[in-house]
PDB file of C-alpha atoms in Angstrom:
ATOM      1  CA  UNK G  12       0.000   0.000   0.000  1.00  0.00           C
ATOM      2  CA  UNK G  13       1.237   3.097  -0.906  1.00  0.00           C
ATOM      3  CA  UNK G  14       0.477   7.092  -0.549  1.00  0.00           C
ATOM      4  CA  UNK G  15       1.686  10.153  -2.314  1.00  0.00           C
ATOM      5  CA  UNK G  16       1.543  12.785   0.044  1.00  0.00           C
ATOM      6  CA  UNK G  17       1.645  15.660  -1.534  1.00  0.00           C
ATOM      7  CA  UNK G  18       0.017  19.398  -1.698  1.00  0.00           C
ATOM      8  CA  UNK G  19      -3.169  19.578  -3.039  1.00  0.00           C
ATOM      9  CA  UNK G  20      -2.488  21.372  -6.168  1.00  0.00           C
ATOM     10  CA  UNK G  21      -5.490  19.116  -7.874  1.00  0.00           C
ATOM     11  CA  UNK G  22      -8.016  22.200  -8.404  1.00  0.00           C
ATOM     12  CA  UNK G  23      -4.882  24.099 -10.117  1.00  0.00           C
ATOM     13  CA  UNK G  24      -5.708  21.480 -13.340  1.00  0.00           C
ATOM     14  CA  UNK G  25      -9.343  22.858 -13.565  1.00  0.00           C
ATOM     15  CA  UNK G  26      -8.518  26.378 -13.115  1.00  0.00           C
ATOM     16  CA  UNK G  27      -9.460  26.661  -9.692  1.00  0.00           C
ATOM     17  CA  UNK G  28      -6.453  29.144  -8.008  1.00  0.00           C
ATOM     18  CA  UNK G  29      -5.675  28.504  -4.358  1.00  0.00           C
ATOM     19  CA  UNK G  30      -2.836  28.959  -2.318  1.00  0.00           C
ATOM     20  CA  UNK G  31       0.336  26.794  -1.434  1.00  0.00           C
ATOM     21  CA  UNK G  32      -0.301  27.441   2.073  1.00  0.00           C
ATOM     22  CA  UNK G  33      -4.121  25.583   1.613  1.00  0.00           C
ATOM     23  CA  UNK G  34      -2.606  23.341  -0.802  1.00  0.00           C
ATOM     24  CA  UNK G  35       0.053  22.240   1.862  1.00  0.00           C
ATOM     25  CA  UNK G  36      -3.127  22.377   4.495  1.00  0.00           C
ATOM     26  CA  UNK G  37      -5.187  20.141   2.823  1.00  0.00           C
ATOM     27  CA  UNK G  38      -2.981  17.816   2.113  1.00  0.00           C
ATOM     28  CA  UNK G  39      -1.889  17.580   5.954  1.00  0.00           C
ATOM     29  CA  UNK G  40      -5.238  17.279   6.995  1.00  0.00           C
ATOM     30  CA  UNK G  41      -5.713  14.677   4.956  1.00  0.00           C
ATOM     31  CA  UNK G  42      -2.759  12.886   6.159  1.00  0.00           C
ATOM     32  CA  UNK G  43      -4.321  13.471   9.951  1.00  0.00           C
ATOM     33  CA  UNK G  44      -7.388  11.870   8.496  1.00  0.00           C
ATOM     34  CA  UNK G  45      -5.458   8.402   7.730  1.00  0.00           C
ATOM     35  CA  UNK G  46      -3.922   8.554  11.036  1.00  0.00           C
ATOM     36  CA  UNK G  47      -5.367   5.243  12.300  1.00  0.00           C
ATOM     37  CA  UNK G  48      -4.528   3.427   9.122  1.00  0.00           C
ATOM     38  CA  UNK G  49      -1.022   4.280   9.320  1.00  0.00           C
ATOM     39  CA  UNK G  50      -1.039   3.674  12.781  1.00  0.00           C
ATOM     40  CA  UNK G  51      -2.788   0.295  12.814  1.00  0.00           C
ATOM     41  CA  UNK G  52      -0.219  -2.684  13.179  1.00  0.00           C
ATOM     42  CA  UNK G  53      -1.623  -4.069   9.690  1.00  0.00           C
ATOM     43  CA  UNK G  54      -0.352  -1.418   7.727  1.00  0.00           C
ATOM     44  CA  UNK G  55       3.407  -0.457   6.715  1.00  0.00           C
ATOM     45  CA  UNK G  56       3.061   1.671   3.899  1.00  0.00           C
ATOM     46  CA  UNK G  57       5.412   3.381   1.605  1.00  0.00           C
ATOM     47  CA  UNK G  58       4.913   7.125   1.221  1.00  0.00           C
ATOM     48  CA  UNK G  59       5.929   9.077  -1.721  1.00  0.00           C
ATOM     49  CA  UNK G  60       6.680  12.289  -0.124  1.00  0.00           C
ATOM     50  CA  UNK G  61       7.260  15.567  -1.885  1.00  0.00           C
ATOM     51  CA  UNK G  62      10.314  17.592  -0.466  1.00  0.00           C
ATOM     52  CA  UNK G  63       8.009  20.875  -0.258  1.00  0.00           C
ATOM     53  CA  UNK G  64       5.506  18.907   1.838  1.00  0.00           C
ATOM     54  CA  UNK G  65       8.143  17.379   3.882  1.00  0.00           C
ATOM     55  CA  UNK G  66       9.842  20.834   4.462  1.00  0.00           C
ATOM     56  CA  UNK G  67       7.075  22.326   5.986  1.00  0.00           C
ATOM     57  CA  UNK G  68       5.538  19.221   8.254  1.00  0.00           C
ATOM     58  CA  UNK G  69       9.650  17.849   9.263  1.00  0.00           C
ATOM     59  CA  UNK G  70       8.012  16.741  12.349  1.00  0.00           C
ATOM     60  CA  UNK G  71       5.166  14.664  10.985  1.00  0.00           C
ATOM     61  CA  UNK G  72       7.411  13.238   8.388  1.00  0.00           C
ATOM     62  CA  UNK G  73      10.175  12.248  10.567  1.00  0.00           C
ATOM     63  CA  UNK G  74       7.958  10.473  12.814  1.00  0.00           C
ATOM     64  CA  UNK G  75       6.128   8.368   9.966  1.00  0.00           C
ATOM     65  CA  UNK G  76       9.572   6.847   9.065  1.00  0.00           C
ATOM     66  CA  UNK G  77       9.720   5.143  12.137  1.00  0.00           C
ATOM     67  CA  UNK G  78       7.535   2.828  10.618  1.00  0.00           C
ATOM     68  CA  UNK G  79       6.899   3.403   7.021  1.00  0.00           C
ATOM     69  CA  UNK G  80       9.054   3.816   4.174  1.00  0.00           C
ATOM     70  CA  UNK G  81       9.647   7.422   2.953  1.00  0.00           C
ATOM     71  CA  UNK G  82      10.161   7.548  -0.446  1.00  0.00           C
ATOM     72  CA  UNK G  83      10.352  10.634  -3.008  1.00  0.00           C
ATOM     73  CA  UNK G  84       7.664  11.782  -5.089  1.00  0.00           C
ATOM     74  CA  UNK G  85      10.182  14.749  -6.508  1.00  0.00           C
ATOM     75  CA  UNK G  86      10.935  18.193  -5.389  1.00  0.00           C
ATOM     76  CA  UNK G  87       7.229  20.164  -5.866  1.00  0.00           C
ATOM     77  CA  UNK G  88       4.431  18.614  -6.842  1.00  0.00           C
ATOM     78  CA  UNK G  89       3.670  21.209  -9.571  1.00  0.00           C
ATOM     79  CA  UNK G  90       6.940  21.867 -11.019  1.00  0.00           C
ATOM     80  CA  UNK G  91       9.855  19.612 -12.554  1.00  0.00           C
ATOM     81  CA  UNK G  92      13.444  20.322 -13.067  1.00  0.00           C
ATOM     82  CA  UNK G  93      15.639  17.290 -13.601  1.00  0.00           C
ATOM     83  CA  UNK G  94      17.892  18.299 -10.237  1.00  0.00           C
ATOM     84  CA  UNK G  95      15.074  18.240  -8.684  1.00  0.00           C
ATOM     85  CA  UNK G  96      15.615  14.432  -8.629  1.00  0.00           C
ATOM     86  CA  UNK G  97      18.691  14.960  -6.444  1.00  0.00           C
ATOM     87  CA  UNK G  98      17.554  17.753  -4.196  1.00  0.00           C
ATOM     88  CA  UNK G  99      14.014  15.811  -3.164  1.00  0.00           C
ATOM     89  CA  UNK G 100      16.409  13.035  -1.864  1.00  0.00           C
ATOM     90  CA  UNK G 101      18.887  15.150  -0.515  1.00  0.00           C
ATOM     91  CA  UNK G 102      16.077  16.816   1.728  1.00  0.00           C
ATOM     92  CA  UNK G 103      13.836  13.779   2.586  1.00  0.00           C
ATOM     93  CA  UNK G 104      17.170  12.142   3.360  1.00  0.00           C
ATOM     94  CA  UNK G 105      18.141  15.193   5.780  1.00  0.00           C
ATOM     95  CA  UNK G 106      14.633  15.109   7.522  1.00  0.00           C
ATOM     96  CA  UNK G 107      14.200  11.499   7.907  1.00  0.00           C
ATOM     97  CA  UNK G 108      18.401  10.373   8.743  1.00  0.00           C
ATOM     98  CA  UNK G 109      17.293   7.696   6.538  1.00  0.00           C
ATOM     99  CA  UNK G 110      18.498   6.209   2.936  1.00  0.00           C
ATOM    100  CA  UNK G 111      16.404   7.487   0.525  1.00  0.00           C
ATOM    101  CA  UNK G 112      15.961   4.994  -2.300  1.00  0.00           C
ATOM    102  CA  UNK G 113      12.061   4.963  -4.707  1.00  0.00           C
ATOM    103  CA  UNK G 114      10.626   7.616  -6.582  1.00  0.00           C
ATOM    104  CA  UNK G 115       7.730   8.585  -7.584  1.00  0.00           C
ATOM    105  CA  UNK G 116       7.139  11.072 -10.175  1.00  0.00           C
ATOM    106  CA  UNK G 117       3.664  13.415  -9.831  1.00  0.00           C
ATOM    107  CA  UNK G 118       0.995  12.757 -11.870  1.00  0.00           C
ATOM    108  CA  UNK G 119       3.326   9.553 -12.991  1.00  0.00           C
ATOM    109  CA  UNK G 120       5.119  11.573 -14.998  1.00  0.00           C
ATOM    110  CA  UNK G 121       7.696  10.165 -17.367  1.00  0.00           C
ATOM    111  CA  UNK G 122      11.282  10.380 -16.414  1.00  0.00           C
ATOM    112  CA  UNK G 123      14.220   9.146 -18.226  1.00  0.00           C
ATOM    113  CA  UNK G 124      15.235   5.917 -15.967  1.00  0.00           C
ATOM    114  CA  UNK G 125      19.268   7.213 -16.391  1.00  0.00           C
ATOM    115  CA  UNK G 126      18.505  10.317 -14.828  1.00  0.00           C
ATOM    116  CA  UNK G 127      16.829   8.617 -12.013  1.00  0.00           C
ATOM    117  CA  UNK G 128      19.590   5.839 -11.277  1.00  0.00           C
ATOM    118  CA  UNK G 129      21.936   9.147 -11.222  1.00  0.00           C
ATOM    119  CA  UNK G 130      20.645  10.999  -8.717  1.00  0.00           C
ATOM    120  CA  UNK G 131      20.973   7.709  -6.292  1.00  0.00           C
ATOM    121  CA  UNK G 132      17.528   5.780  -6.291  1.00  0.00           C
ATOM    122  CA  UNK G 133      17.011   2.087  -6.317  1.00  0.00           C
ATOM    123  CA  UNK G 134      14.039   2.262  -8.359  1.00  0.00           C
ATOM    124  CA  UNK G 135      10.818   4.128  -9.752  1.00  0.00           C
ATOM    125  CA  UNK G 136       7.135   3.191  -9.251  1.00  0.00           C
ATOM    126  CA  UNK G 137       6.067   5.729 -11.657  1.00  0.00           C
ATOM    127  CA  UNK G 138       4.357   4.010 -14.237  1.00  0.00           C
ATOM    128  CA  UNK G 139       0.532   2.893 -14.716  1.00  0.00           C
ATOM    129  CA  UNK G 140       0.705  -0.134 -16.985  1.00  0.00           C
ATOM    130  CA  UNK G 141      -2.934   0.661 -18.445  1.00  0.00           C
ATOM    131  CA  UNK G 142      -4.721   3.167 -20.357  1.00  0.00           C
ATOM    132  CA  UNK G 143      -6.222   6.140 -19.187  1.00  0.00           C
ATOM    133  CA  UNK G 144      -8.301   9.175 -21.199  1.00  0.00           C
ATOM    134  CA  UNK G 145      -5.917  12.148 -21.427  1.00  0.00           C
ATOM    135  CA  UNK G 146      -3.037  11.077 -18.928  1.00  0.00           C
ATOM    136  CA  UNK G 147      -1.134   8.062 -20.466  1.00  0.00           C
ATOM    137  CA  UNK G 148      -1.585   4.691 -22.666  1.00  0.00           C
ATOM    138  CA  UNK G 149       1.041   2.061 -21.184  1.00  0.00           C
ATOM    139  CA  UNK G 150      -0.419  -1.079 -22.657  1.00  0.00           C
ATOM    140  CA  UNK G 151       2.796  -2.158 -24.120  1.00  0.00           C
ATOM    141  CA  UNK G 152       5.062  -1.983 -20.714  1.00  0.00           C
ATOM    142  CA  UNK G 153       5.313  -4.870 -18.710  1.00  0.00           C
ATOM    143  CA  UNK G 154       3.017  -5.065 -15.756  1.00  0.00           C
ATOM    144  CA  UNK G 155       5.653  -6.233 -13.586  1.00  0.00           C
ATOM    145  CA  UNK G 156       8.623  -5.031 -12.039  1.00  0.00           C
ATOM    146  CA  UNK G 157      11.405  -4.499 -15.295  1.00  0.00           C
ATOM    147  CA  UNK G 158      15.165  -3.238 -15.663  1.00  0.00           C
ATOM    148  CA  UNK G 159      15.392  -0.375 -17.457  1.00  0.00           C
ATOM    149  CA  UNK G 160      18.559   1.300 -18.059  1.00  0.00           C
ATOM    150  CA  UNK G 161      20.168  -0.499 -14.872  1.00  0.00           C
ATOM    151  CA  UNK G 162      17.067   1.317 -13.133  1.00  0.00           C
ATOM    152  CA  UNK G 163      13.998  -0.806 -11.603  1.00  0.00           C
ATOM    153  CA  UNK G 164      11.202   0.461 -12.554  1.00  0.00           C
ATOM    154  CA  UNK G 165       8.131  -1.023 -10.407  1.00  0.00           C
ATOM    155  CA  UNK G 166       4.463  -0.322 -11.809  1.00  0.00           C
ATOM    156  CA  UNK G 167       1.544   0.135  -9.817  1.00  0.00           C
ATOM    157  CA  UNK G 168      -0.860  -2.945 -10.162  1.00  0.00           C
ATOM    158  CA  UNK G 169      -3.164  -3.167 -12.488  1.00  0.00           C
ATOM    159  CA  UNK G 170      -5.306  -7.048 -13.427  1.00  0.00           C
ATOM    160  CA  UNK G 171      -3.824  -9.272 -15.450  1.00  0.00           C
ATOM    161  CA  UNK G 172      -4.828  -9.328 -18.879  1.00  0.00           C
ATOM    162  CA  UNK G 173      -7.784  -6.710 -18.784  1.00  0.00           C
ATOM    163  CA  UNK G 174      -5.144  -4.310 -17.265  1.00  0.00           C
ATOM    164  CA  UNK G 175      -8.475  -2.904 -15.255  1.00  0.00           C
ATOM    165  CA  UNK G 176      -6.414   0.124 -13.234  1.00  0.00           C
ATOM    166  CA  UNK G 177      -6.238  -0.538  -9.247  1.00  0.00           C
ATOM    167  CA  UNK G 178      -5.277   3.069  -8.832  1.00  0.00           C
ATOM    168  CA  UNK G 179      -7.156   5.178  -6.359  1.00  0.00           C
ATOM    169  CA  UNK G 180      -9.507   6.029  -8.874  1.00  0.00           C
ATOM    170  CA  UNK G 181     -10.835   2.536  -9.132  1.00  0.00           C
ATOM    171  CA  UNK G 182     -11.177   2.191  -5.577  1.00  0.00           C
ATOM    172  CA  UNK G 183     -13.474   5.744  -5.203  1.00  0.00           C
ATOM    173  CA  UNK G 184     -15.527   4.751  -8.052  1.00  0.00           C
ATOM    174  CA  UNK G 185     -16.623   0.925  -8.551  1.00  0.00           C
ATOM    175  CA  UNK G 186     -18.255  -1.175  -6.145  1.00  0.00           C
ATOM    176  CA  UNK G 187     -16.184  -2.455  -3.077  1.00  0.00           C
ATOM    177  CA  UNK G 188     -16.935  -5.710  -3.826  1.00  0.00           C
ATOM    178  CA  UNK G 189     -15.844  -5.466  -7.377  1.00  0.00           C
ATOM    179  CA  UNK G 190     -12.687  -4.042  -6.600  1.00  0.00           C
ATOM    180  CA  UNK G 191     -12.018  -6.340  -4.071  1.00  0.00           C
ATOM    181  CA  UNK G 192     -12.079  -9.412  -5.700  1.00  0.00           C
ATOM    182  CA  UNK G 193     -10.104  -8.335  -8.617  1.00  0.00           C
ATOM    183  CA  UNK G 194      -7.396  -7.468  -6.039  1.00  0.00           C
ATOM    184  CA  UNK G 195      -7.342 -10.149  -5.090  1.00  0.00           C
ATOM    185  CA  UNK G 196      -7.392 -11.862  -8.251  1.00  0.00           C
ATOM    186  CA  UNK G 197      -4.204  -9.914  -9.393  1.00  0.00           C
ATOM    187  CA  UNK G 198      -2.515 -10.818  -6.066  1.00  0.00           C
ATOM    188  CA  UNK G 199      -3.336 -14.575  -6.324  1.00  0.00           C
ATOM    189  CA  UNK G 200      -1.702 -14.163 -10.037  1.00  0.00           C
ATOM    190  CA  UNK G 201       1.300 -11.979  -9.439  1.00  0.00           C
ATOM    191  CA  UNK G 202       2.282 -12.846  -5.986  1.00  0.00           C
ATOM    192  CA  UNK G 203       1.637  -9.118  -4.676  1.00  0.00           C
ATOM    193  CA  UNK G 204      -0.666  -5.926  -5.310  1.00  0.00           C
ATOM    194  CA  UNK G 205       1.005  -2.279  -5.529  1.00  0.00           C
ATOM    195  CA  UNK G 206      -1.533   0.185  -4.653  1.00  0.00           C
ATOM    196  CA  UNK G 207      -1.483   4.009  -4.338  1.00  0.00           C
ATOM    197  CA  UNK G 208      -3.633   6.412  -2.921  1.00  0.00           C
ATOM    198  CA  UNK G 209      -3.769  10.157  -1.602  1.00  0.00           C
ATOM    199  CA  UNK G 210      -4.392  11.482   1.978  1.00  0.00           C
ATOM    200  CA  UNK G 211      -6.189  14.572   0.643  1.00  0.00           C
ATOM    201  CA  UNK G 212      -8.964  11.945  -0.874  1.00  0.00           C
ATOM    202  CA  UNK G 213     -10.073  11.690   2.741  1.00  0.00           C
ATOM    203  CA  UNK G 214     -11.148  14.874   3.563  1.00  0.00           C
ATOM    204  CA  UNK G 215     -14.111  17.070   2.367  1.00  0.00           C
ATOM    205  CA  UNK G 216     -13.657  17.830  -1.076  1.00  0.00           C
ATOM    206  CA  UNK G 217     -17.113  19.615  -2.128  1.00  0.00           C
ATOM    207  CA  UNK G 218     -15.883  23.279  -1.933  1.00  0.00           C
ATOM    208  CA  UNK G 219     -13.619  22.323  -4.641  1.00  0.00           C
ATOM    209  CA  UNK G 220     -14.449  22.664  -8.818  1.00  0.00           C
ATOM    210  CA  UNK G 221     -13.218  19.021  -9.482  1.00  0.00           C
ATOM    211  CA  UNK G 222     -15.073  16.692 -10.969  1.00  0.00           C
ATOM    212  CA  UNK G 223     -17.561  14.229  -9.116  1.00  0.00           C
ATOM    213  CA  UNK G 224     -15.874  11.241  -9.644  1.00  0.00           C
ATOM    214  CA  UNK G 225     -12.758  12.382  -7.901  1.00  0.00           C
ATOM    215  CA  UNK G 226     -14.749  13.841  -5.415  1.00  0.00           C
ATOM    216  CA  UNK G 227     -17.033  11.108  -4.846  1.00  0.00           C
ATOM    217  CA  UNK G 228     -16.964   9.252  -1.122  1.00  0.00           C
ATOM    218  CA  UNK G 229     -14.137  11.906   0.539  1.00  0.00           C
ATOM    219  CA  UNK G 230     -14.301  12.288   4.114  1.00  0.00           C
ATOM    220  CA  UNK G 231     -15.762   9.547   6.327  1.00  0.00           C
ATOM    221  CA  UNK G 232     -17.183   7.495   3.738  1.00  0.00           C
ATOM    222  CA  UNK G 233     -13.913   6.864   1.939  1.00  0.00           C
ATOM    223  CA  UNK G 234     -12.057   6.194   5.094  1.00  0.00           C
ATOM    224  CA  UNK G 235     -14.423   3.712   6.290  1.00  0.00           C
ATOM    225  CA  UNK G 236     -14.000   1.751   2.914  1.00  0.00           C
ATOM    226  CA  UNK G 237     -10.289   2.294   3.191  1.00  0.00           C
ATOM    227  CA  UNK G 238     -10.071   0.231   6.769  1.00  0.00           C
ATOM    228  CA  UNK G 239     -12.497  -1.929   5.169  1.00  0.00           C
ATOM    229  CA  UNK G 240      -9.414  -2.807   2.754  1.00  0.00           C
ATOM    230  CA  UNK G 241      -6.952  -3.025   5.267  1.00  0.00           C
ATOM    231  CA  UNK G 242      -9.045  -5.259   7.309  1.00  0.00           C
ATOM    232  CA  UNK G 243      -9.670  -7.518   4.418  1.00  0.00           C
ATOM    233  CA  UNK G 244      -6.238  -7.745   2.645  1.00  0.00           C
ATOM    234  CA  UNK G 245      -4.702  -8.141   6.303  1.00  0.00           C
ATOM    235  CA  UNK G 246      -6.458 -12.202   5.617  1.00  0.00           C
ATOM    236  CA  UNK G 247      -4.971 -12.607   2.737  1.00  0.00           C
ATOM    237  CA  UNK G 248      -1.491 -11.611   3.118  1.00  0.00           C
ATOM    238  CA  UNK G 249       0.913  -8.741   4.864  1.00  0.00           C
ATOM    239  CA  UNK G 250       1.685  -5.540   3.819  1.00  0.00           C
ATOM    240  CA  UNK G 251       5.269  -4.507   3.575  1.00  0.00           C
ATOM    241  CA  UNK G 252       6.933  -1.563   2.295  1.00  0.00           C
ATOM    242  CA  UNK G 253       8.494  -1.117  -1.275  1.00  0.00           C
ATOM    243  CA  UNK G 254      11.853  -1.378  -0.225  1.00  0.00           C
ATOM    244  CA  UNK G 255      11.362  -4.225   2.292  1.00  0.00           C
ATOM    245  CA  UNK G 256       9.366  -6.179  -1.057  1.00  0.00           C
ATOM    246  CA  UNK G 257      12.328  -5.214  -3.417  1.00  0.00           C
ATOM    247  CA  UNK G 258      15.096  -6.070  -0.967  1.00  0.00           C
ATOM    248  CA  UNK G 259      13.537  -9.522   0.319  1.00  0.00           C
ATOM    249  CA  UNK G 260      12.896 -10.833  -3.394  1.00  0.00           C
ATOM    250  CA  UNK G 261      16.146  -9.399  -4.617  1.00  0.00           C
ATOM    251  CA  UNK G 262      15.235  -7.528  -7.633  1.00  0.00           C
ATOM    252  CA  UNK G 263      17.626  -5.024  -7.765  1.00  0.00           C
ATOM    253  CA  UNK G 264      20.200  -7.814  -8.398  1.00  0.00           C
TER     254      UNK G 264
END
């Protein structure tokens, strides 16, 4: 299970204009919100944290690495410049006192995999090995952890053959049920499920001019569903951390 915790610069796509300081907000709030789940004993999580975020919540970051996996999700979650790649690590590394080693780019934004391995990561969960509308079409790339220019590069899970997306999206919007068994379906196939998710989902999101579907089930609906999962993937098999999966089936090697 993963998170990208992040400011909520979402509304900035659809023209909305609000602060850093509310984008930071939200996103903290949200991350309050998802307290219990990252507290539970079920759940180590990898967090894909941006260095912006991270800078102004040190505290709250530092403490989350006791147990979870920090991991990068770049410098600002609106902008890009390729030393960015360095100076995220370089600052989650300086806040945490821990070994930086996945990234994650916003948006899963394409990065060349040399520049990556460069600036020091193990490997790069920033690809969506399915089709969506106006973002991406990555039908052709494997579904399953690859080497790509001496880089691992770890998609997020998606079902076998259908490629039906597993993404946070997919949990807001079809049935619980549904979703749940084709987890479970693609973790009975592949031996493990990567999912991702954002804290900001779990807060109100109905003073903001986003579209339904992404606002559909925020707050205490969503969370409630979200334990739900925990509680029923916790039968089925444990959740580890990125890093902890990577190292203990050796696929950087």
């Amino acid at each position: 299970m993963t998170f990208d915790v992040e400011e909520f610069d979402l509304p900035l796509e659809y023209n909305q204009q609000i602060s850093l300081q509310e984008q930071l907000v939200t996103g903290y709030n949200g991350l309050q919100r998802i307290e219990d789940i990252l507290n539970s004993a079920a759940a180590s999580t990898t967090l894909f944290t941006t260095a912006v975020f991270a800078e102004n919540f040190p505290n709250d970051i530092r403490e989350l690495s006791e147990k979870h996996e920090i991991a990068s999700h770049c410098f600002s979650h609106s902008t890009f410049e390729e030393k960015d790649l360095q100076r995220s690590k370089e600052k989650l590394e300086s806040i945490t006192g821990k070994k930086i080693t996945g990234l994650r780019m916003p948006r899963m934004r394409k990065v060349e995999p040399g520049l990556v391995r460069e600036a020091g990561y193990a490997y790069n969960s920033s690809i969506n090995p399915t089709w969506l509308p106006g973002r991406y079409n990555n039908l052709k790339v494997p579904r399953l952890p690859f080497k790509e220019n001496n880089l691992l590069q770890f998609p997020v899970s998606v079902s076998p053959h259908l490629r039906i997306p597993l993404f946070w999206l997919a949990f807001k919007n079809m049935p619980y049920h549904l979703y749940l068994r084709i987890v479970l379906q693609t973790l009975k196939h592949d031996g493990y499920v990567c999912l991702y998710f954002h804290p900001w989902e779990f807060i109100d999101l109905s003073v903001y001019k986003i579209p339904s579907y992404i606002k559909k089930g925020s707050k205490n609906k969503l969370l409630i569903k979200m334990k739900r999962l925990v509680a029923d993937l916790s039968n089925e098999g444990e959740f580890v951390t990125m890093e902890k999966y990577i190292s203990d089936n050796t696929l950087t090697t």
